[in-house]
mmCIF file of C-alpha atoms in Angstrom:
data_model
loop_
_atom_site.group_PDB
_atom_site.id
_atom_site.type_symbol
_atom_site.label_atom_id
_atom_site.label_comp_id
_atom_site.label_asym_id
_atom_site.label_seq_id
_atom_site.Cartn_x
_atom_site.Cartn_y
_atom_site.Cartn_z
ATOM 1 C CA UNK A 1 -34.070 155.713 84.350
ATOM 2 C CA UNK A 2 -33.947 153.657 87.492
ATOM 3 C CA UNK A 3 -34.733 155.376 90.788
ATOM 4 C CA UNK A 4 -31.211 154.818 92.187
ATOM 5 C CA UNK A 5 -29.696 156.417 89.088
ATOM 6 C CA UNK A 6 -32.049 159.404 89.374
ATOM 7 C CA UNK A 7 -31.109 159.882 93.027
ATOM 8 C CA UNK A 8 -27.408 159.659 92.216
ATOM 9 C CA UNK A 9 -27.769 162.218 89.423
ATOM 10 C CA UNK A 10 -29.736 164.608 91.662
ATOM 11 C CA UNK A 11 -27.111 164.281 94.387
ATOM 12 C CA UNK A 12 -24.341 165.024 91.913
ATOM 13 C CA UNK A 13 -26.127 168.147 90.662
ATOM 14 C CA UNK A 14 -26.710 169.315 94.241
ATOM 15 C CA UNK A 15 -23.035 168.873 95.136
ATOM 16 C CA UNK A 16 -21.959 170.874 92.102
ATOM 17 C CA UNK A 17 -24.388 173.674 93.006
ATOM 18 C CA UNK A 18 -23.200 173.775 96.633
ATOM 19 C CA UNK A 19 -19.535 173.791 95.563
ATOM 20 C CA UNK A 20 -20.225 176.608 93.135
ATOM 21 C CA UNK A 21 -22.011 178.680 95.766
ATOM 22 C CA UNK A 22 -19.133 178.182 98.189
ATOM 23 C CA UNK A 23 -16.628 179.230 95.542
ATOM 24 C CA UNK A 24 -18.540 182.456 94.903
ATOM 25 C CA UNK A 25 -19.194 183.485 98.525
ATOM 26 C CA UNK A 26 -16.429 184.609 100.912
ATOM 27 C CA UNK A 27 -15.713 182.071 103.602
ATOM 28 C CA UNK A 28 -13.788 182.404 106.849
ATOM 29 C CA UNK A 29 -10.898 179.947 106.936
ATOM 30 C CA UNK A 30 -9.460 178.364 110.073
ATOM 31 C CA UNK A 31 -5.984 178.419 108.533
ATOM 32 C CA UNK A 32 -3.828 180.898 110.519
ATOM 33 C CA UNK A 33 -3.196 184.249 108.890
ATOM 34 C CA UNK A 34 0.456 185.331 109.035
ATOM 35 C CA UNK A 35 1.081 188.874 110.300
ATOM 36 C CA UNK A 36 4.538 190.296 109.462
ATOM 37 C CA UNK A 37 6.333 193.123 111.219
ATOM 38 C CA UNK A 38 9.938 194.287 111.498
ATOM 39 C CA UNK A 39 9.948 195.218 115.199
ATOM 40 C CA UNK A 40 11.349 193.233 118.163
ATOM 41 C CA UNK A 41 9.241 191.561 120.817
ATOM 42 C CA UNK A 42 8.138 193.968 123.541
ATOM 43 C CA UNK A 43 8.070 196.971 121.173
ATOM 44 C CA UNK A 44 4.763 198.950 121.190
ATOM 45 C CA UNK A 45 3.947 197.669 117.689
ATOM 46 C CA UNK A 46 4.446 193.986 118.518
ATOM 47 C CA UNK A 47 2.576 194.274 121.822
ATOM 48 C CA UNK A 48 -0.386 195.840 120.005
ATOM 49 C CA UNK A 49 -0.256 193.205 117.237
ATOM 50 C CA UNK A 50 -0.268 190.340 119.710
ATOM 51 C CA UNK A 51 -3.221 191.935 121.487
ATOM 52 C CA UNK A 52 -4.968 192.274 118.110
ATOM 53 C CA UNK A 53 -4.422 188.573 117.332
ATOM 54 C CA UNK A 54 -5.864 187.517 120.693
ATOM 55 C CA UNK A 55 -8.809 189.893 120.283
ATOM 56 C CA UNK A 56 -9.648 188.581 116.788
ATOM 57 C CA UNK A 57 -9.526 184.943 117.857
ATOM 58 C CA UNK A 58 -11.886 185.674 120.749
ATOM 59 C CA UNK A 59 -14.480 187.792 118.947
ATOM 60 C CA UNK A 60 -14.639 185.446 115.930
ATOM 61 C CA UNK A 61 -14.924 182.355 118.160
ATOM 62 C CA UNK A 62 -11.730 180.992 116.650
ATOM 63 C CA UNK A 63 -12.852 181.295 113.037
ATOM 64 C CA UNK A 64 -10.012 183.728 112.328
ATOM 65 C CA UNK A 65 -6.609 182.899 113.802
ATOM 66 C CA UNK A 66 -3.574 185.163 113.392
ATOM 67 C CA UNK A 67 0.067 184.223 113.926
ATOM 68 C CA UNK A 68 2.328 187.236 114.575
ATOM 69 C CA UNK A 69 5.858 187.075 113.145
ATOM 70 C CA UNK A 70 8.144 189.800 114.517
ATOM 71 C CA UNK A 71 11.759 190.821 113.851
ATOM 72 C CA UNK A 72 11.244 190.443 110.100
ATOM 73 C CA UNK A 73 11.672 186.673 110.355
ATOM 74 C CA UNK A 74 9.615 186.164 107.196
ATOM 75 C CA UNK A 75 11.906 188.489 105.263
ATOM 76 C CA UNK A 76 12.753 192.192 105.153
ATOM 77 C CA UNK A 77 10.247 194.904 104.241
ATOM 78 C CA UNK A 78 11.142 195.104 100.524
ATOM 79 C CA UNK A 79 10.264 191.414 100.340
ATOM 80 C CA UNK A 80 7.146 191.614 102.523
ATOM 81 C CA UNK A 81 5.486 194.491 100.665
ATOM 82 C CA UNK A 82 4.920 192.712 97.312
ATOM 83 C CA UNK A 83 4.009 189.505 99.157
ATOM 84 C CA UNK A 84 1.126 191.290 100.900
ATOM 85 C CA UNK A 85 0.033 193.016 97.706
ATOM 86 C CA UNK A 86 -0.118 189.695 95.850
ATOM 87 C CA UNK A 87 -1.813 187.840 98.720
ATOM 88 C CA UNK A 88 1.145 185.521 99.302
ATOM 89 C CA UNK A 89 1.408 187.043 102.803
ATOM 90 C CA UNK A 90 -1.871 187.845 104.549
ATOM 91 C CA UNK A 91 -1.099 190.715 106.928
ATOM 92 C CA UNK A 92 1.612 193.192 107.904
ATOM 93 C CA UNK A 93 2.438 196.375 109.795
ATOM 94 C CA UNK A 94 4.192 198.857 107.489
ATOM 95 C CA UNK A 95 5.558 202.361 107.646
ATOM 96 C CA UNK A 96 4.124 204.931 105.288
ATOM 97 C CA UNK A 97 6.811 204.503 102.601
ATOM 98 C CA UNK A 98 5.539 201.425 100.741
ATOM 99 C CA UNK A 99 1.920 202.550 101.039
ATOM 100 C CA UNK A 100 2.771 205.966 99.580
ATOM 101 C CA UNK A 101 4.202 204.192 96.566
ATOM 102 C CA UNK A 102 0.736 202.732 95.957
ATOM 103 C CA UNK A 103 -1.239 205.899 96.764
ATOM 104 C CA UNK A 104 0.770 208.959 95.723
ATOM 105 C CA UNK A 105 -1.474 211.398 97.602
ATOM 106 C CA UNK A 106 -0.193 209.952 100.876
ATOM 107 C CA UNK A 107 3.195 211.545 100.171
ATOM 108 C CA UNK A 108 1.721 214.758 101.556
ATOM 109 C CA UNK A 109 1.883 213.276 105.060
ATOM 110 C CA UNK A 110 5.639 212.736 104.711
ATOM 111 C CA UNK A 111 6.423 216.417 104.214
ATOM 112 C CA UNK A 112 8.347 218.170 107.018
ATOM 113 C CA UNK A 113 7.028 220.859 109.367
ATOM 114 C CA UNK A 114 3.355 220.320 108.546
ATOM 115 C CA UNK A 115 1.649 218.771 111.559
ATOM 116 C CA UNK A 116 1.494 220.626 114.846
ATOM 117 C CA UNK A 117 1.392 217.352 116.775
ATOM 118 C CA UNK A 118 0.442 213.693 116.580
ATOM 119 C CA UNK A 119 -3.126 214.424 117.676
ATOM 120 C CA UNK A 120 -3.708 216.638 114.635
ATOM 121 C CA UNK A 121 -2.450 213.885 112.321
ATOM 122 C CA UNK A 122 -4.732 211.249 113.822
ATOM 123 C CA UNK A 123 -7.771 213.536 113.708
ATOM 124 C CA UNK A 124 -7.307 213.554 109.934
ATOM 125 C CA UNK A 125 -6.454 209.860 109.578
ATOM 126 C CA UNK A 126 -9.349 208.749 111.777
ATOM 127 C CA UNK A 127 -11.653 210.956 109.693
ATOM 128 C CA UNK A 128 -12.433 211.591 106.033
ATOM 129 C CA UNK A 129 -8.837 211.826 104.831
ATOM 130 C CA UNK A 130 -7.970 208.480 106.364
ATOM 131 C CA UNK A 131 -11.100 206.885 104.895
ATOM 132 C CA UNK A 132 -10.148 208.129 101.426
ATOM 133 C CA UNK A 133 -6.671 206.665 101.834
ATOM 134 C CA UNK A 134 -8.193 203.361 102.941
ATOM 135 C CA UNK A 135 -10.427 203.186 99.857
ATOM 136 C CA UNK A 136 -7.512 203.871 97.498
ATOM 137 C CA UNK A 137 -5.213 201.441 99.278
ATOM 138 C CA UNK A 138 -7.793 198.649 99.196
ATOM 139 C CA UNK A 139 -8.005 199.018 95.430
ATOM 140 C CA UNK A 140 -4.208 198.805 95.358
ATOM 141 C CA UNK A 141 -4.014 195.604 97.379
ATOM 142 C CA UNK A 142 -3.989 196.700 101.038
ATOM 143 C CA UNK A 143 -6.907 196.840 103.489
ATOM 144 C CA UNK A 144 -6.056 199.216 106.354
ATOM 145 C CA UNK A 145 -7.337 197.934 109.706
ATOM 146 C CA UNK A 146 -5.712 200.571 111.907
ATOM 147 C CA UNK A 147 -3.419 203.613 111.844
ATOM 148 C CA UNK A 148 -0.459 203.164 114.196
ATOM 149 C CA UNK A 149 1.897 205.865 115.507
ATOM 150 C CA UNK A 150 5.123 206.141 113.504
ATOM 151 C CA UNK A 151 6.568 208.719 115.888
ATOM 152 C CA UNK A 152 7.826 212.289 115.625
ATOM 153 C CA UNK A 153 11.335 212.642 114.190
ATOM 154 C CA UNK A 154 13.889 215.151 115.521
ATOM 155 C CA UNK A 155 17.579 215.933 115.046
ATOM 156 C CA UNK A 156 20.402 214.968 117.410
ATOM 157 C CA UNK A 157 24.126 215.716 117.221
ATOM 158 C CA UNK A 158 27.407 214.691 118.803
ATOM 159 C CA UNK A 159 29.174 218.024 119.321
ATOM 160 C CA UNK A 160 26.806 220.634 117.917
ATOM 161 C CA UNK A 161 23.938 222.076 119.959
ATOM 162 C CA UNK A 162 21.171 223.173 117.618
ATOM 163 C CA UNK A 163 18.991 226.128 118.553
ATOM 164 C CA UNK A 164 17.891 227.569 115.195
ATOM 165 C CA UNK A 165 17.958 227.125 111.405
ATOM 166 C CA UNK A 166 21.370 228.785 111.004
ATOM 167 C CA UNK A 167 23.008 226.153 113.211
ATOM 168 C CA UNK A 168 22.568 223.493 110.502
ATOM 169 C CA UNK A 169 25.019 225.107 108.078
ATOM 170 C CA UNK A 170 27.855 222.768 107.113
ATOM 171 C CA UNK A 171 26.719 219.815 109.233
ATOM 172 C CA UNK A 172 26.741 216.253 107.869
ATOM 173 C CA UNK A 173 23.415 214.687 108.784
ATOM 174 C CA UNK A 174 22.366 211.084 108.342
ATOM 175 C CA UNK A 175 18.873 210.772 106.862
ATOM 176 C CA UNK A 176 16.830 208.165 105.036
ATOM 177 C CA UNK A 177 17.759 208.016 101.360
ATOM 178 C CA UNK A 178 14.440 209.381 100.075
ATOM 179 C CA UNK A 179 13.895 212.546 98.045
ATOM 180 C CA UNK A 180 11.939 214.320 100.775
ATOM 181 C CA UNK A 181 14.525 213.715 103.517
ATOM 182 C CA UNK A 182 17.486 214.533 101.289
ATOM 183 C CA UNK A 183 15.968 217.838 100.226
ATOM 184 C CA UNK A 184 14.894 218.627 103.798
ATOM 185 C CA UNK A 185 18.518 218.568 104.966
ATOM 186 C CA UNK A 186 19.787 220.507 101.965
ATOM 187 C CA UNK A 187 17.204 223.264 102.516
ATOM 188 C CA UNK A 188 18.455 223.575 106.099
ATOM 189 C CA UNK A 189 21.934 224.216 104.749
ATOM 190 C CA UNK A 190 23.420 220.873 105.779
ATOM 191 C CA UNK A 191 24.796 217.918 103.827
ATOM 192 C CA UNK A 192 22.696 214.724 103.771
ATOM 193 C CA UNK A 193 24.654 211.514 104.273
ATOM 194 C CA UNK A 194 23.165 208.128 103.373
ATOM 195 C CA UNK A 195 24.204 205.598 106.023
ATOM 196 C CA UNK A 196 22.402 202.295 106.738
ATOM 197 C CA UNK A 197 20.482 202.604 110.000
ATOM 198 C CA UNK A 198 22.467 199.812 111.637
ATOM 199 C CA UNK A 199 25.713 201.710 110.899
ATOM 200 C CA UNK A 200 24.708 205.111 112.319
ATOM 201 C CA UNK A 201 26.412 204.614 115.693
ATOM 202 C CA UNK A 202 29.674 203.664 113.997
ATOM 203 C CA UNK A 203 29.342 206.694 111.694
ATOM 204 C CA UNK A 204 29.061 208.911 114.767
ATOM 205 C CA UNK A 205 32.118 207.348 116.368
ATOM 206 C CA UNK A 206 34.270 207.663 113.237
ATOM 207 C CA UNK A 207 33.185 211.226 112.538
ATOM 208 C CA UNK A 208 31.495 210.406 109.249
ATOM 209 C CA UNK A 209 28.383 212.253 110.419
ATOM 210 C CA UNK A 210 27.728 215.065 112.885
ATOM 211 C CA UNK A 211 24.027 214.505 113.401
ATOM 212 C CA UNK A 212 21.156 212.156 112.635
ATOM 213 C CA UNK A 213 17.390 212.269 113.002
ATOM 214 C CA UNK A 214 14.810 209.837 114.329
ATOM 215 C CA UNK A 215 12.158 209.455 117.001
ATOM 216 C CA UNK A 216 13.038 209.308 120.701
ATOM 217 C CA UNK A 217 12.418 205.584 121.291
ATOM 218 C CA UNK A 218 14.650 204.690 118.332
ATOM 219 C CA UNK A 219 17.276 207.163 119.577
ATOM 220 C CA UNK A 220 17.422 205.083 122.754
ATOM 221 C CA UNK A 221 16.965 201.564 121.382
ATOM 222 C CA UNK A 222 19.733 202.066 118.795
ATOM 223 C CA UNK A 223 22.140 203.367 121.459
ATOM 224 C CA UNK A 224 22.639 206.711 119.701
ATOM 225 C CA UNK A 225 22.037 208.533 122.995
ATOM 226 C CA UNK A 226 25.324 207.173 124.319
ATOM 227 C CA UNK A 227 27.315 209.412 122.002
ATOM 228 C CA UNK A 228 24.912 212.061 120.600
ATOM 229 C CA UNK A 229 24.148 214.195 123.653
ATOM 230 C CA UNK A 230 22.421 217.139 121.961
ATOM 231 C CA UNK A 231 18.779 216.537 121.027
ATOM 232 C CA UNK A 232 16.825 219.183 119.100
ATOM 233 C CA UNK A 233 13.066 218.588 119.379
ATOM 234 C CA UNK A 234 12.048 219.801 115.935
ATOM 235 C CA UNK A 235 9.540 216.965 115.443
ATOM 236 C CA UNK A 236 9.935 217.913 111.795
ATOM 237 C CA UNK A 237 8.204 214.813 110.444
ATOM 238 C CA UNK A 238 5.218 213.185 112.149
ATOM 239 C CA UNK A 239 3.994 210.099 110.324
ATOM 240 C CA UNK A 240 1.739 207.094 110.876
ATOM 241 C CA UNK A 241 2.252 203.411 110.252
ATOM 242 C CA UNK A 242 -0.518 201.014 109.308
ATOM 243 C CA UNK A 243 -1.827 197.568 110.150
ATOM 244 C CA UNK A 244 -2.852 196.162 106.771
ATOM 245 C CA UNK A 245 -4.312 193.008 105.308
ATOM 246 C CA UNK A 246 -3.887 191.794 101.754
ATOM 247 C CA UNK A 247 -6.996 192.602 99.717
ATOM 248 C CA UNK A 248 -6.760 189.093 98.275
ATOM 249 C CA UNK A 249 -6.832 187.545 101.758
ATOM 250 C CA UNK A 250 -9.550 189.986 102.870
ATOM 251 C CA UNK A 251 -11.937 188.728 100.202
ATOM 252 C CA UNK A 252 -11.746 185.243 101.709
ATOM 253 C CA UNK A 253 -13.062 186.464 105.079
ATOM 254 C CA UNK A 254 -16.807 186.264 105.715
ATOM 255 C CA UNK A 255 -18.461 189.744 105.813
ATOM 256 C CA UNK A 256 -19.494 189.403 109.470
ATOM 257 C CA UNK A 257 -15.900 188.644 110.449
ATOM 258 C CA UNK A 258 -14.583 191.485 108.281
ATOM 259 C CA UNK A 259 -16.550 193.850 110.512
ATOM 260 C CA UNK A 260 -15.022 192.261 113.603
ATOM 261 C CA UNK A 261 -11.512 192.535 112.136
ATOM 262 C CA UNK A 262 -11.973 196.260 111.488
ATOM 263 C CA UNK A 263 -13.198 196.799 115.039
ATOM 264 C CA UNK A 264 -10.283 194.838 116.504
ATOM 265 C CA UNK A 265 -7.861 196.721 114.260
ATOM 266 C CA UNK A 266 -9.061 200.071 115.547
ATOM 267 C CA UNK A 267 -8.759 198.888 119.160
ATOM 268 C CA UNK A 268 -5.204 197.734 118.507
ATOM 269 C CA UNK A 269 -4.368 201.105 116.917
ATOM 270 C CA UNK A 270 -5.576 202.991 119.983
ATOM 271 C CA UNK A 271 -3.618 200.626 122.232
ATOM 272 C CA UNK A 272 -0.454 201.055 120.150
ATOM 273 C CA UNK A 273 -0.719 204.852 120.317
ATOM 274 C CA UNK A 274 -0.998 204.701 124.115
ATOM 275 C CA UNK A 275 1.964 202.349 124.368
ATOM 276 C CA UNK A 276 3.995 204.568 122.052
ATOM 277 C CA UNK A 277 3.412 207.708 124.088
ATOM 278 C CA UNK A 278 4.431 205.826 127.222
ATOM 279 C CA UNK A 279 7.590 204.634 125.454
ATOM 280 C CA UNK A 280 8.414 208.224 124.405
ATOM 281 C CA UNK A 281 8.252 209.380 128.028
ATOM 282 C CA UNK A 282 10.415 206.468 129.158
ATOM 283 C CA UNK A 283 12.936 207.172 126.391
ATOM 284 C CA UNK A 284 13.247 210.822 127.389
ATOM 285 C CA UNK A 285 13.849 209.861 131.024
ATOM 286 C CA UNK A 286 16.624 207.459 129.971
ATOM 287 C CA UNK A 287 18.190 210.142 127.791
ATOM 288 C CA UNK A 288 18.110 212.760 130.538
ATOM 289 C CA UNK A 289 19.751 210.387 133.003
ATOM 290 C CA UNK A 290 22.478 209.718 130.412
ATOM 291 C CA UNK A 291 23.255 213.434 130.155
ATOM 292 C CA UNK A 292 21.399 214.263 126.953
ATOM 293 C CA UNK A 293 20.267 217.892 126.744
ATOM 294 C CA UNK A 294 17.045 218.884 124.988
ATOM 295 C CA UNK A 295 16.378 222.073 123.055
ATOM 296 C CA UNK A 296 13.072 222.981 121.440
ATOM 297 C CA UNK A 297 12.672 225.430 118.524
ATOM 298 C CA UNK A 298 10.864 228.612 119.483
ATOM 299 C CA UNK A 299 9.870 229.945 116.069
ATOM 300 C CA UNK A 300 8.799 227.457 113.415
ATOM 301 C CA UNK A 301 8.080 230.106 110.801
ATOM 302 C CA UNK A 302 11.746 230.198 109.772
ATOM 303 C CA UNK A 303 11.762 226.445 109.143
ATOM 304 C CA UNK A 304 8.526 226.514 107.184
ATOM 305 C CA UNK A 305 9.946 229.312 105.022
ATOM 306 C CA UNK A 306 12.996 227.204 104.234
ATOM 307 C CA UNK A 307 10.782 224.276 103.257
ATOM 308 C CA UNK A 308 8.822 226.342 100.717
ATOM 309 C CA UNK A 309 10.592 224.892 97.623
ATOM 310 C CA UNK A 310 9.893 221.356 98.844
ATOM 311 C CA UNK A 311 6.272 222.054 99.769
ATOM 312 C CA UNK A 312 5.732 223.841 96.461
ATOM 313 C CA UNK A 313 6.550 220.687 94.491
ATOM 314 C CA UNK A 314 3.686 218.868 96.163
ATOM 315 C CA UNK A 315 1.379 221.885 96.164
ATOM 316 C CA UNK A 316 1.384 222.061 92.355
ATOM 317 C CA UNK A 317 0.944 218.291 92.036
ATOM 318 C CA UNK A 318 -2.784 217.426 91.737
ATOM 319 C CA UNK A 319 -2.083 214.081 93.442
ATOM 320 C CA UNK A 320 -1.164 215.783 96.734
ATOM 321 C CA UNK A 321 -2.684 219.283 96.583
ATOM 322 C CA UNK A 322 -6.015 218.347 98.188
ATOM 323 C CA UNK A 323 -4.340 216.537 101.072
ATOM 324 C CA UNK A 324 -1.979 219.477 101.679
ATOM 325 C CA UNK A 325 -4.909 221.892 101.765
ATOM 326 C CA UNK A 326 -6.684 219.675 104.303
ATOM 327 C CA UNK A 327 -3.584 219.397 106.503
ATOM 328 C CA UNK A 328 -2.858 223.129 106.391
ATOM 329 C CA UNK A 329 -6.467 223.916 107.206
ATOM 330 C CA UNK A 330 -5.881 222.039 110.452
ATOM 331 C CA UNK A 331 -3.111 224.447 111.400
ATOM 332 C CA UNK A 332 0.645 224.326 111.037
ATOM 333 C CA UNK A 333 3.363 224.747 113.645
#
């Protein structure tokens, strides 16, 4: 074989070997990663996500670039969830709902009247419980980079001032159309009403509902405070949200940059929590100036007793029993 032919053959073999090694090893791509979220610009979530994107670009020297898409411009959440799972969409910020569908044990966090406060929840999520959730979610298609604050939900009414469990009897209360929320309202003696979130204000005005429930910032941003002047600070559900990356997209990131992404994700989570608490204080000030009155339950034992049938369902379920035991060991209200 002539020398030139031998050299050409050797070069061809080398190229094949290099291509194969590149195909097997994760590589950081300069193509921008798309990060979906449903919130408007200026919201604590979007501010934290934009900070995260800037942080990642800086600490990876531009190897990883993230484009943040807010307001659900890439589609609504039901569309975004399977896109992230399949790797069609690289990143997102989700509430707990779609993640609980993937990891059933996370349903324990959705139960009412469990956490004493947000700090207790994050002690668990930033510790062993959160790490276990992360491992299970990664196997299901989602890599958690940070736990965000989903807020503490409370009840608010147009004409009725709530002070105790008996005050709920006969009220029509708008809640999310999920089993846990529907049963929560029924156990309080009220009637759950399924109304799209965007239609809640109109439902108040037409008398279709007496009360609703949500966190304080949403109470303000949706304009519900303009008509519902009685706010009952039950904080009955305290939940997180999560900054996630598709497991498929994650595998394409070089290991060194994966470490940097996790670090940046945790920084963004801490920033978001700070921004959220500031927004809660601002929302309360706006509500007070608008004439909203606030009541806070004195004895939570009565509420916990009413929730026993709901809690019992998850207590006997092996998928959620361990998580419930861990949460309760941290103290209830």
